[in-house]
Short mmCIF file of C-alpha atoms in Angstrom, two decimals:
data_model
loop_
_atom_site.label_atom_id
_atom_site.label_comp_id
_atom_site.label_asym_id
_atom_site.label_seq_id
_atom_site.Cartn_x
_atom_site.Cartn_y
_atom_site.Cartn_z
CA UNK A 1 -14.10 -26.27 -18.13
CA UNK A 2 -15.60 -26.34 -21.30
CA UNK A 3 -13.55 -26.83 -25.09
CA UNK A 4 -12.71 -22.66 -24.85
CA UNK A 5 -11.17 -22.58 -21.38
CA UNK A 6 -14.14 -20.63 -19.86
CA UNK A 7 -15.01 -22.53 -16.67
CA UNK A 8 -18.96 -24.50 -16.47
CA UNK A 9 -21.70 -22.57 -14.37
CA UNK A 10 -21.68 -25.19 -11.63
CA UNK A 11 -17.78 -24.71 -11.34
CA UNK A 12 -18.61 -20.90 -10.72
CA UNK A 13 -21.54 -21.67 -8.33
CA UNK A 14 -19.67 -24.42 -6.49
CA UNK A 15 -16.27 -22.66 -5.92
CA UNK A 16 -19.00 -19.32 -4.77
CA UNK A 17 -19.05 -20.29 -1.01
CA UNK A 18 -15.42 -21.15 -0.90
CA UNK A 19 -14.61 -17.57 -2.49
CA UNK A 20 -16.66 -15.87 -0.60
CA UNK A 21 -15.23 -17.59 3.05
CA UNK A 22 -11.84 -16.90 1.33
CA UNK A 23 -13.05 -13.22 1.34
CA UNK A 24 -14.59 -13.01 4.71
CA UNK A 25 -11.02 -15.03 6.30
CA UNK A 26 -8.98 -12.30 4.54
CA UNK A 27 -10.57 -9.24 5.75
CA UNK A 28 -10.68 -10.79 9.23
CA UNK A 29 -6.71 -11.72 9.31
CA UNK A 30 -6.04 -7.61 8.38
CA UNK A 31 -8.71 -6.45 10.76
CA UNK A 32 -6.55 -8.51 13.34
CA UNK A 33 -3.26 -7.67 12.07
CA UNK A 34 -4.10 -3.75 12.40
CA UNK A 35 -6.06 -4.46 15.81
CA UNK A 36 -2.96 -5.80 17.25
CA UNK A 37 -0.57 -3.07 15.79
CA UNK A 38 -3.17 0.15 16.85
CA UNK A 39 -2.76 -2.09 20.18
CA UNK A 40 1.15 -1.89 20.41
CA UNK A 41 1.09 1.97 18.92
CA UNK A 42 -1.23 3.11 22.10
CA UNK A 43 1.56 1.53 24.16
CA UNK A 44 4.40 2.98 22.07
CA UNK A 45 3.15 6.65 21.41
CA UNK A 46 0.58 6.89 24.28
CA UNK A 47 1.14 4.45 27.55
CA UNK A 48 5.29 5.56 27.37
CA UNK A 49 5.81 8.14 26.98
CA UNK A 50 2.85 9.04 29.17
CA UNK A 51 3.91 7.40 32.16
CA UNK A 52 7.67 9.13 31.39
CA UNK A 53 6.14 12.58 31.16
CA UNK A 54 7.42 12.85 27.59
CA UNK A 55 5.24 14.28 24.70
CA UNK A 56 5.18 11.62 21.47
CA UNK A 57 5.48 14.34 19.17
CA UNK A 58 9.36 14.88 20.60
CA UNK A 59 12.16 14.18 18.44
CA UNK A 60 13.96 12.27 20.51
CA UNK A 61 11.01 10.18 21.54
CA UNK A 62 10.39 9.46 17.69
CA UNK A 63 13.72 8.77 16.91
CA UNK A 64 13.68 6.23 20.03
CA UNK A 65 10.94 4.05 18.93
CA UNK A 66 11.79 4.21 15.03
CA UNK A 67 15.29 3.10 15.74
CA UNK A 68 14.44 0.48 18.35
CA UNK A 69 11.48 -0.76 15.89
CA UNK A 70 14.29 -1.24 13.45
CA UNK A 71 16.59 -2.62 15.61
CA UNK A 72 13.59 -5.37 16.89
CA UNK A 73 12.50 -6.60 13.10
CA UNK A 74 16.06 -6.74 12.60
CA UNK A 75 16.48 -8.95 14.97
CA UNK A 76 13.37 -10.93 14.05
CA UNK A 77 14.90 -11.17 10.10
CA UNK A 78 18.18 -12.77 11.40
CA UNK A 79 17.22 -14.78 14.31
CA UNK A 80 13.53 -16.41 13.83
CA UNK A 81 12.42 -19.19 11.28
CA UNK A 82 11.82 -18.17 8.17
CA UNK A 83 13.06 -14.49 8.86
CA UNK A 84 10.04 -12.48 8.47
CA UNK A 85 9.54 -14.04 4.74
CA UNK A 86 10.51 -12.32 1.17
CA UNK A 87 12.11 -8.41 0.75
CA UNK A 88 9.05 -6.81 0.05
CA UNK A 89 11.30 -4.54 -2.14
CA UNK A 90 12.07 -7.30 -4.29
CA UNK A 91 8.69 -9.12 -5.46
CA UNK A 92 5.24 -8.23 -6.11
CA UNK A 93 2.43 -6.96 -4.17
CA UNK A 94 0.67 -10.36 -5.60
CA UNK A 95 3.11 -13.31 -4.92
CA UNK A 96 3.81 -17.13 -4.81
CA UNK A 97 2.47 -18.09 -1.56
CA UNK A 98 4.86 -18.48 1.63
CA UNK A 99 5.23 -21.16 3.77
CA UNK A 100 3.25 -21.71 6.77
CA UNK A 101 5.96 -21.53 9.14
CA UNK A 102 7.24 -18.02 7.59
CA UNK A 103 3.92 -16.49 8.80
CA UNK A 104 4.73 -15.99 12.35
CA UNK A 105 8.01 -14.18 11.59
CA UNK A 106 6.21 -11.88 8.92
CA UNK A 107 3.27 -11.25 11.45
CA UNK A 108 5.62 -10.03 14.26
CA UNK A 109 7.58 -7.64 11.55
CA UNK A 110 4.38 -6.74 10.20
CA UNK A 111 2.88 -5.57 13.40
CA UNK A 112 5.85 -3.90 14.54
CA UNK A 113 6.39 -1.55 11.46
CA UNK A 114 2.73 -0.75 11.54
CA UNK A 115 2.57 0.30 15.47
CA UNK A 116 6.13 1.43 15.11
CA UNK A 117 5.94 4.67 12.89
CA UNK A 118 7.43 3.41 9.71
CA UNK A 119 6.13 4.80 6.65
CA UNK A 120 5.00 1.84 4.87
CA UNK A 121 1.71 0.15 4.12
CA UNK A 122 0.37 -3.04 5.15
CA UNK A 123 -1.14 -4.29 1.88
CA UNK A 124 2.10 -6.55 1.22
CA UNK A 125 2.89 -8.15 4.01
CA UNK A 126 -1.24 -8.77 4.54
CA UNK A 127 -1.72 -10.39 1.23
CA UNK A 128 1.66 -12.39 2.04
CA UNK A 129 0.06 -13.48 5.33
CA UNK A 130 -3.22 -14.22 4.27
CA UNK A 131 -1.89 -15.83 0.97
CA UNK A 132 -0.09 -18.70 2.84
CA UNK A 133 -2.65 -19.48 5.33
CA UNK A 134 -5.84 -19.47 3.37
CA UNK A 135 -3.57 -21.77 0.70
CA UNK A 136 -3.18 -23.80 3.14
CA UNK A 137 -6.17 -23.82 4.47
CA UNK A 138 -8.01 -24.76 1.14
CA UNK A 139 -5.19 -27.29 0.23
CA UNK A 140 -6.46 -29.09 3.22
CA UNK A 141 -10.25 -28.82 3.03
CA UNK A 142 -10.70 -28.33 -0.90
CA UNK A 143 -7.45 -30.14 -2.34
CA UNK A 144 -9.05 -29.96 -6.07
CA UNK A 145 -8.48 -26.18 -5.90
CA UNK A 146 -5.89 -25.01 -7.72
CA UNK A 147 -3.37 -23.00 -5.88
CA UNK A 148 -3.09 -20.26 -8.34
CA UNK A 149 -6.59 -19.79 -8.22
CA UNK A 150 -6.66 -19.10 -4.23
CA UNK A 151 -3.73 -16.85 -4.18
CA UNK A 152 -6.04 -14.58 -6.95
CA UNK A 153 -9.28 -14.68 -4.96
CA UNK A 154 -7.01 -14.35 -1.58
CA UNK A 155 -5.11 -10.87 -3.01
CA UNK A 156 -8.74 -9.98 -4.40
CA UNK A 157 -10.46 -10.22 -1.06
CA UNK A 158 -7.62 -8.35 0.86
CA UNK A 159 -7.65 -5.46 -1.69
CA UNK A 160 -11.58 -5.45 -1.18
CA UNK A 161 -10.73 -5.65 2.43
CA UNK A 162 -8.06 -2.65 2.37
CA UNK A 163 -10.08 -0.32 0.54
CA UNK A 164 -13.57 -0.94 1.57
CA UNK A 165 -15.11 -1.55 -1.62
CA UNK A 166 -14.62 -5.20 -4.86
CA UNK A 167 -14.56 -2.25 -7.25
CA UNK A 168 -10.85 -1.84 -6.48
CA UNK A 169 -10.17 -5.20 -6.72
CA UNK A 170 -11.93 -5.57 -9.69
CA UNK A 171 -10.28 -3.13 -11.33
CA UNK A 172 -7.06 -4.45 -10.38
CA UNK A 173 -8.12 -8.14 -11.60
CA UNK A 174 -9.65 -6.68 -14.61
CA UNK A 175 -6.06 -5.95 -15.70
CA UNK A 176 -4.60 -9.80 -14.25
CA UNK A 177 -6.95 -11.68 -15.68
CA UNK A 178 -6.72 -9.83 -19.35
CA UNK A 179 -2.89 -10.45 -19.31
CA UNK A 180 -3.18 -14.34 -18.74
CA UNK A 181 -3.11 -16.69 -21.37
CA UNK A 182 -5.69 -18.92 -20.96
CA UNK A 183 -9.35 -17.80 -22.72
CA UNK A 184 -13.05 -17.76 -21.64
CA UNK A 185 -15.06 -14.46 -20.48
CA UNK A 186 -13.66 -11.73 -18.76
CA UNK A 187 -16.71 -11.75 -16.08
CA UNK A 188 -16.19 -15.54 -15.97
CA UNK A 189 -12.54 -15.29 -14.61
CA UNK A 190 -13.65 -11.95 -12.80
CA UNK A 191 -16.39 -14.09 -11.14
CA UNK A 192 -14.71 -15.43 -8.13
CA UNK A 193 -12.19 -12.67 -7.49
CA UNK A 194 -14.62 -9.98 -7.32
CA UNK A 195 -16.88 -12.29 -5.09
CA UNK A 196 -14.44 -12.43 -2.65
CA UNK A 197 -13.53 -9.12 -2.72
CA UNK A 198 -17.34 -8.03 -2.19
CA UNK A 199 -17.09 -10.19 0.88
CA UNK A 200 -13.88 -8.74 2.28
CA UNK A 201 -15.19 -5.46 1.64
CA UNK A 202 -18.79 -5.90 3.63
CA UNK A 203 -16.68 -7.85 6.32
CA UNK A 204 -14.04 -4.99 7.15
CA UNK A 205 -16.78 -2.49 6.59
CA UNK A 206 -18.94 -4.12 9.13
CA UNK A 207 -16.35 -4.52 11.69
CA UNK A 208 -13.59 -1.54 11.31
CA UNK A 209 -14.38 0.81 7.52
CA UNK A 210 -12.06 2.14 4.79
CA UNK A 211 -8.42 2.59 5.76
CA UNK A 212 -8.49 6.17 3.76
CA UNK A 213 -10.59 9.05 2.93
CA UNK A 214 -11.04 12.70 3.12
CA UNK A 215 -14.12 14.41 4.27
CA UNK A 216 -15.88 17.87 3.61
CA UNK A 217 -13.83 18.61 0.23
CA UNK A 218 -16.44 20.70 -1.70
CA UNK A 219 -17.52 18.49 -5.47
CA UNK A 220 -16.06 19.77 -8.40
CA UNK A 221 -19.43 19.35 -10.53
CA UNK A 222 -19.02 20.89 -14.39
CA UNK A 223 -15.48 20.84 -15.16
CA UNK A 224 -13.40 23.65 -17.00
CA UNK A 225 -11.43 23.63 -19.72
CA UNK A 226 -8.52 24.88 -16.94
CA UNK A 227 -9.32 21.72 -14.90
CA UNK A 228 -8.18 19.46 -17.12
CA UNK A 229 -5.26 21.40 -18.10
CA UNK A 230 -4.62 21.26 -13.85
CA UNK A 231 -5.22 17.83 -13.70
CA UNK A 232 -2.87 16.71 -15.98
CA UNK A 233 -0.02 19.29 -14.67
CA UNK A 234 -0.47 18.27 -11.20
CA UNK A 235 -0.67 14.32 -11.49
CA UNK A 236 2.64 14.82 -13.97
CA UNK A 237 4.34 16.69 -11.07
CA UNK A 238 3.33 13.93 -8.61
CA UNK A 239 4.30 10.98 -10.96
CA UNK A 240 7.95 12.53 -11.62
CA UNK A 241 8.62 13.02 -7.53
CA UNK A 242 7.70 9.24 -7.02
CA UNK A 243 9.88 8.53 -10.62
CA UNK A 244 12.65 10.22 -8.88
CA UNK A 245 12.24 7.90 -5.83
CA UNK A 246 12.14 4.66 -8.56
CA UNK A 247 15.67 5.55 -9.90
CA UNK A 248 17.06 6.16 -6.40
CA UNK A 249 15.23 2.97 -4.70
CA UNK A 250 17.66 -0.01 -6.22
CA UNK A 251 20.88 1.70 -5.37
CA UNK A 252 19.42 2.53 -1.66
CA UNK A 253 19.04 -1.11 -1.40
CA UNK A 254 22.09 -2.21 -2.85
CA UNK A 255 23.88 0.28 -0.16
CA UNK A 256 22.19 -0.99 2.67
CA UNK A 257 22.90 -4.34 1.72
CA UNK A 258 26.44 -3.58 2.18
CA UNK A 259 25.95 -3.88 5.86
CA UNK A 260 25.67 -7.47 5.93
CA UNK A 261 23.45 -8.71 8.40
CA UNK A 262 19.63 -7.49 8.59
CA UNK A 263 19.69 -6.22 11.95
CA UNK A 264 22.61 -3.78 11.37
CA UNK A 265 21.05 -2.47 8.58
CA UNK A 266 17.29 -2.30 9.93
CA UNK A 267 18.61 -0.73 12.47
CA UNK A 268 20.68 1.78 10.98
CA UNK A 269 17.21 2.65 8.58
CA UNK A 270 15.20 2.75 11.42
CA UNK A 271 17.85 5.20 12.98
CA UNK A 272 17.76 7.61 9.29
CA UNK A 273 13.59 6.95 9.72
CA UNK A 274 13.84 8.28 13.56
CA UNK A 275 16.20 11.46 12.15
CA UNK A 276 13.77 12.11 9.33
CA UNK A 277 10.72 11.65 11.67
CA UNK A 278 12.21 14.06 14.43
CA UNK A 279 12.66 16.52 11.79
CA UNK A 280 9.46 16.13 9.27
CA UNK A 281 7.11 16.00 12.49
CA UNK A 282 4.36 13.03 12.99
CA UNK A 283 2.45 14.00 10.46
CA UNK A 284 5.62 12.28 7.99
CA UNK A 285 5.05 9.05 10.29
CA UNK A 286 3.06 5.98 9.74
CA UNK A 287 1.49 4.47 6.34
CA UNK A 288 0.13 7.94 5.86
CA UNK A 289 -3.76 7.46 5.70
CA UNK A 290 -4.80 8.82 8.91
CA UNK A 291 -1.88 11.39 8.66
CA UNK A 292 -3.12 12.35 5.15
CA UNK A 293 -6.59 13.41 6.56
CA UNK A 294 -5.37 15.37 9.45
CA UNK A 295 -2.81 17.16 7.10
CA UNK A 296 -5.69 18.28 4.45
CA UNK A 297 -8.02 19.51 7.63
CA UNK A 298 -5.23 21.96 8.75
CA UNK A 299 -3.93 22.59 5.19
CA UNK A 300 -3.91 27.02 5.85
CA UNK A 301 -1.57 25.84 8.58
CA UNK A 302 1.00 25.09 6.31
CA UNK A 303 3.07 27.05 3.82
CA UNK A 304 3.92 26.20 0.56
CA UNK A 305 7.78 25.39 1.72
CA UNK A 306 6.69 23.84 4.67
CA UNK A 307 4.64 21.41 2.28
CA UNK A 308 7.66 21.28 -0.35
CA UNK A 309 9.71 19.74 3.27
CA UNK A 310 6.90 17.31 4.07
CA UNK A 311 6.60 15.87 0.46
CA UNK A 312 10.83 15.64 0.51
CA UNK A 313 10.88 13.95 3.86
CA UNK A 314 8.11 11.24 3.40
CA UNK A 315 9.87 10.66 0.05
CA UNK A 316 13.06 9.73 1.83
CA UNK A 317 11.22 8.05 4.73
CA UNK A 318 8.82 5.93 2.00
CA UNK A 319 12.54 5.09 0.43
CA UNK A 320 14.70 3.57 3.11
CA UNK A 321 12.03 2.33 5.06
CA UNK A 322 11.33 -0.01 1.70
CA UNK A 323 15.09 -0.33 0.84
CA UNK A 324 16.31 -1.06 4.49
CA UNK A 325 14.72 -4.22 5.11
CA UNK A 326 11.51 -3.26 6.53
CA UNK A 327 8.40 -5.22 4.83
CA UNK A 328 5.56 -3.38 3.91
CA UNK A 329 3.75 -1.64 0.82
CA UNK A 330 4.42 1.76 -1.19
CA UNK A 331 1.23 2.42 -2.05
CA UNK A 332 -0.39 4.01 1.02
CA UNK A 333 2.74 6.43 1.33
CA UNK A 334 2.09 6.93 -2.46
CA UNK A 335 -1.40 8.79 -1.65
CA UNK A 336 -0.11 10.46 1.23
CA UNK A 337 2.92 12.14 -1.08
CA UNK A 338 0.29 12.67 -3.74
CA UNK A 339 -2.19 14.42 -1.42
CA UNK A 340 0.23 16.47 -0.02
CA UNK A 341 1.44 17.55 -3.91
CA UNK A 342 -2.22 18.36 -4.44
CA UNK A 343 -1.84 20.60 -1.43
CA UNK A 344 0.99 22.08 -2.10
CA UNK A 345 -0.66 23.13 -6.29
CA UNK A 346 -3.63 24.48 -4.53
CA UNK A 347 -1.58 26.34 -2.00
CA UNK A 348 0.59 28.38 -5.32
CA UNK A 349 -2.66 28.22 -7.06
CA UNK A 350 -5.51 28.94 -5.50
CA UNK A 351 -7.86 28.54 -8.57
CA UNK A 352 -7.50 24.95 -8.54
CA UNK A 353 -10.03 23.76 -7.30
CA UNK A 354 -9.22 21.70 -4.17
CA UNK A 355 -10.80 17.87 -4.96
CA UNK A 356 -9.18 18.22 -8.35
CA UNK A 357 -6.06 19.24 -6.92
CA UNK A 358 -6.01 16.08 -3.98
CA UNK A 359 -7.28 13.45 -6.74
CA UNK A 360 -4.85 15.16 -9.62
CA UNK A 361 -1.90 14.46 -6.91
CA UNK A 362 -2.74 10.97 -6.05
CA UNK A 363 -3.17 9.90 -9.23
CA UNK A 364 0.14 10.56 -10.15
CA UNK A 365 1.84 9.43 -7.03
CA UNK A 366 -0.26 5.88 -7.33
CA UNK A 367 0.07 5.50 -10.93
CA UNK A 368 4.14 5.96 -11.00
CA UNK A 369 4.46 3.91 -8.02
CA UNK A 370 2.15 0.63 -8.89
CA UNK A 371 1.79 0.94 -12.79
CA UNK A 372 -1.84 0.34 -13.01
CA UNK A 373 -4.21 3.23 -14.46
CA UNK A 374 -7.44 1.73 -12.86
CA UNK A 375 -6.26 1.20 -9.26
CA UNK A 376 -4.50 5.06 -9.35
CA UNK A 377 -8.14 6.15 -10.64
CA UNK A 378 -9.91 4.38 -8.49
CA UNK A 379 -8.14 5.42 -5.01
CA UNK A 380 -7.59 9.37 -6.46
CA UNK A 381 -11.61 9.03 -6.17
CA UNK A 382 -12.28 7.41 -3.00
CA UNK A 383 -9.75 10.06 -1.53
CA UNK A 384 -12.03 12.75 -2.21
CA UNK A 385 -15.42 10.96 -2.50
CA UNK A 386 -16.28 12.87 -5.36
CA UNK A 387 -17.37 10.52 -8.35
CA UNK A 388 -17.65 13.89 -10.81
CA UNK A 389 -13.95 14.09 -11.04
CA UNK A 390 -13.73 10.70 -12.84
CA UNK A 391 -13.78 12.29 -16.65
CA UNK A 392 -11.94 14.82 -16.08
CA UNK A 393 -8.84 11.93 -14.03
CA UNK A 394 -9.78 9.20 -17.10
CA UNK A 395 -8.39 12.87 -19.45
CA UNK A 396 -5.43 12.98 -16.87
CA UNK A 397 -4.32 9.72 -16.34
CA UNK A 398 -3.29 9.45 -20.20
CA UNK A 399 -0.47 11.70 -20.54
CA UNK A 400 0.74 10.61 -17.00
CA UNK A 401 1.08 7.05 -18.31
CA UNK A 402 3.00 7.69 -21.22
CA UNK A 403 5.73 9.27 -19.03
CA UNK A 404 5.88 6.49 -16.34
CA UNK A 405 5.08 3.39 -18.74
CA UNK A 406 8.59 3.00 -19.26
CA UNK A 407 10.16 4.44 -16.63
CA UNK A 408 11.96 3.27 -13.29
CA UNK A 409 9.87 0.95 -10.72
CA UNK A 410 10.30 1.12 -7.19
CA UNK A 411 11.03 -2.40 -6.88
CA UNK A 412 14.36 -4.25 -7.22
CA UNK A 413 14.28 -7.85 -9.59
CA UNK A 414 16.31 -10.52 -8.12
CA UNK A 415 15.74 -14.46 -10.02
CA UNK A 416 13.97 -15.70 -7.05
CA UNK A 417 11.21 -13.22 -6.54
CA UNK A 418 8.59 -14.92 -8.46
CA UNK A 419 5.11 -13.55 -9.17
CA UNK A 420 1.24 -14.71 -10.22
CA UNK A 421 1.26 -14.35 -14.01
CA UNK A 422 -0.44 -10.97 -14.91
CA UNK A 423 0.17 -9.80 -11.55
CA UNK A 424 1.98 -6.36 -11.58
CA UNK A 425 0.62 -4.04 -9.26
#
C-alpha cells in the first residue's frame, strides 16, 4: 500500500488469481447447494407423493412437507454442532465469517428450506457457507490475506454467482467500499471484488444460468410523461407492503421466541407456512423466482383479488418463515411480492405498460427490503430484460427512498450480530 491507502499494482495483480479462484469456488459451492436441494424437492414434491397417488399441489400434502421441513431444521438447530449457525433474521446478508464446524449444520438447514417449500432465499445462508470455508481455505494457503478482504471478494463472487452477472455485485460493493474509512480509488478497492464476481458469474452461467428472469415482456422504448408518474406510484405501493412487513417482523420474532426451544417453534412456523401454502396455492411456495415467472406467463388467469390474496399470503409466508427460525434471505421473496404488485397495477390499469409495471413493483419491494438503490435497480432490470426502463426506474427510485430511508428494516439487532463495515444490504 502506498502513503494514501490505495493498494500497489502488483498487490492488485498478485491477489488477481486468488480473487478470481475465490469467485469460481463460490459459484461452485451454490451450484452444489441448489443441485442437492432441486435433488431432495424431486423426492419431496415429485417421487412421494407420486408413488402415494397424491397430487403435490394438495393442501394437505403441502402442509405435510412444510411442517415436517420445520419440524427437521428444528431439530437440526437444537441438536447438531453449531446449530445451523447465526438467525439469519438477526445479522446481515454480508457477515463475520462462521466457523468451520458450523457449516455442516447450516448446509443441512440450508438445503432443507430450499427443497422444502419455504419462502426464503438462499443468498444468506450461501454467502454464510461459502464465507467460512473459502476463509479458511485462504487462511491456510495465503495466510498474508487479510480476512476482511476474503469475506468482501467471497460475498462479491456469490452475488455475481446468484444473479448471473459482477454488475450486481459491483453495484452492491460500489456502495461498501464508499462507506469504509480507509482511502485510495474507488476502482482500486472495486478491483478484486468485481473480479471475483465476473468469475462467479461466467462459472454459474456456464454450468446452471441466472436464478431469475422473465421472458417475452414487450420493451417499453420512449417513455411517457404517465410512465414515470406509474413508476413512481407503483414502486411506492410495493415499498409500503414490504414496510408493513418491517414493522411487523421484530415482534413476530420476539413471539416465536416465546416458545423456547427451536424445534417447537420451527415447527410450529413450518405448520402456519404449510396452512398459508395449502391456502395461497404453490405458486406462494419456494424463494419465488421460478414461481414469479410462471405467475407473469398466466397473469389473465388471475383476478385482481386473487392477486391482492397472493401478495397477502407470500407476505405472511416471507414473514414467519424469516422470524421462525428458518435461515435464508428476503430478497428473492422481495421480487416475487414486487412482481406480483406490478401485476396486480397492470391488472386495474391496463395502460401501464407491463415491463414498467413488473420493474416499478420490484423496485419497491427490493429497495424497502435491502436498503440499497443500486441492487433494487439493478434486479427490477434483469427481471424484465429491458435496459430502456433504466431512466425512467433511476426517476422512480428517488421518491421511493425518501419514504423507506428511515423507515423499519426487516431485520432484528441483537449485540452479537456483527457485520463487515459498510456492509448493509
Amino acid at each position: 500500500m502506498d502513503g494514501q491507502g490505495e493498494p500497489a499494482i502488483r498487490t492488485l495483480l498478485g491477489l488477481s488469481l486468488p480473487a478470481a479462484a475465490v469467485g469460481v469456488v463460490a459459484a461452485l459451492g451454490l451450484f452444489l447447494v441448489e443441485e442437492a436441494a432441486h435433488l431432495l424437492e424431486h423426492v419431496l414434491w415429485v417421487d412421494l407423493p407420486g408413488a402415494w397417488g397424491l397430487s403435490p399441489d394438495s393442501g394437505w400434502w403441502i402442509f405435510t412437507v412444510l411442517t415436517a421441513t420445520g419440524l427437521a431444521i428444528g431439530l437440526i438447530l437444537s441438536f447438531v454442532p453449531g446449530h445451523g449457525g447465526r438467525d439469519t433474521a438477526t445479522v446481515e446478508l454480508i457477515a463475520p465469517p462462521l466457523a468451520l464446524a458450523v457449516v455442516p449444520g447450516l448446509l443441512l438447514v440450508t438445503v432443507l428450506m430450499l427443497a422444502g417449500g419455504v419462502s426464503l432465499g438462499p443468498e444468506s445462508p450461501i454467502i454464510a457457507i461459502n464465507t467460512a470455508v473459502i476463509v479458511a481455505l485462504v487462511g491456510r494457503l495465503w495466510p498474508q490475506i487479510g480476512v476482511e478482504l476474503v469475506v468482501m471478494v467471497t460475498a462479491a463472487g456469490t452475488i455475481g454467482a446468484l444473479f448471473g452477472t459482477p454488475v450486481a455485485a459491483a453495484l452492491v460493493f460500489t456502495g461498501v467500499v464508499a462507506a469504509a474509512k480507509s482511502g485510495g480509488a474507488l476502482w482500486d478497492r472495486l478491483f478484486l471484488p468485481l473480479l471475483a464476481a465476473a468469475a462467479g458469474s461466467l462459472t454459474m452461467r456456464v454450468i446452471d444460468g441466472p436464478q431469475f428472469g422473465a421472458t417475452g415482456i414487450p420493451a417499453l422504448g420512449a417513455p411517457r410523461l404517465s410512465d414515470l408518474l406509474a413508476a413512481g406510484v407503483v414502486a411506492s405501493v410495493a415499498a409500503l407492503i414490504i414496510l408493513l412487513g418491517a414493522i411487523i417482523f421484530r415482534p413476530l420474532h420476539a413471539v416465536f421466541r416465546k416458545w423456547g426451544k427451536p424445534w417447537i417453534y420451527t415447527t410450529v412456523g413450518g405448520m402456519i407456512l404449510g396452512v398459508l401454502g395449502a391456502v395461497g396455492g404453490s405458486v406462494t411456495l419456494f424463494k419465488g423466482g421460478q414461481q414469479m415467472a410462471d405467475l407473469i406467463r398466466g397473469a389473465e388467469d388471475y383476478s385482481a383479488t386473487q392477486l391482492v390474496f397472493i401478495i397477502a399470503v407470500k407476505l405472511a409466508a416471507l414473514l414467519v418463515a424469516a422470524t421462525a427460525g428458518f435461515r435464508g434471505g428476503r430478497i428473492f421473496p422481495a421480487v416475487f411480492i414486487g412482481a406480483a404488485v406490478g401485476l396486480l397495477a397492470q391488472s386495474l390499469l391496463p395502460g401501464i405498460p407491463l415491463g414498467l409495471a413488473l420493474a416499478s413493483g420490484v423496485l419497491g419491494a427490493v429497495l424497502a427490503e435491502c436498503r440499497d438503490g443500486w441492487i433494487a435497480l439493478f434486479i427490477a432490470i434483469i427481471v424484465v430484460g429491458d435496459i430502456s426502463l433504466l431512466a425512467v426506474l433511476c426517476l422512480a427510485v428517488l421518491p421511493v427512498w425518501l419514504l423507506v430511508a428511515r423507515a423499519p428494516k426487516m431485520i432484528v439487532y441483537s449485540a452479537d450480530r456483527g457485520h463487515v463495515p459498510g456492509a448493509s444490504v
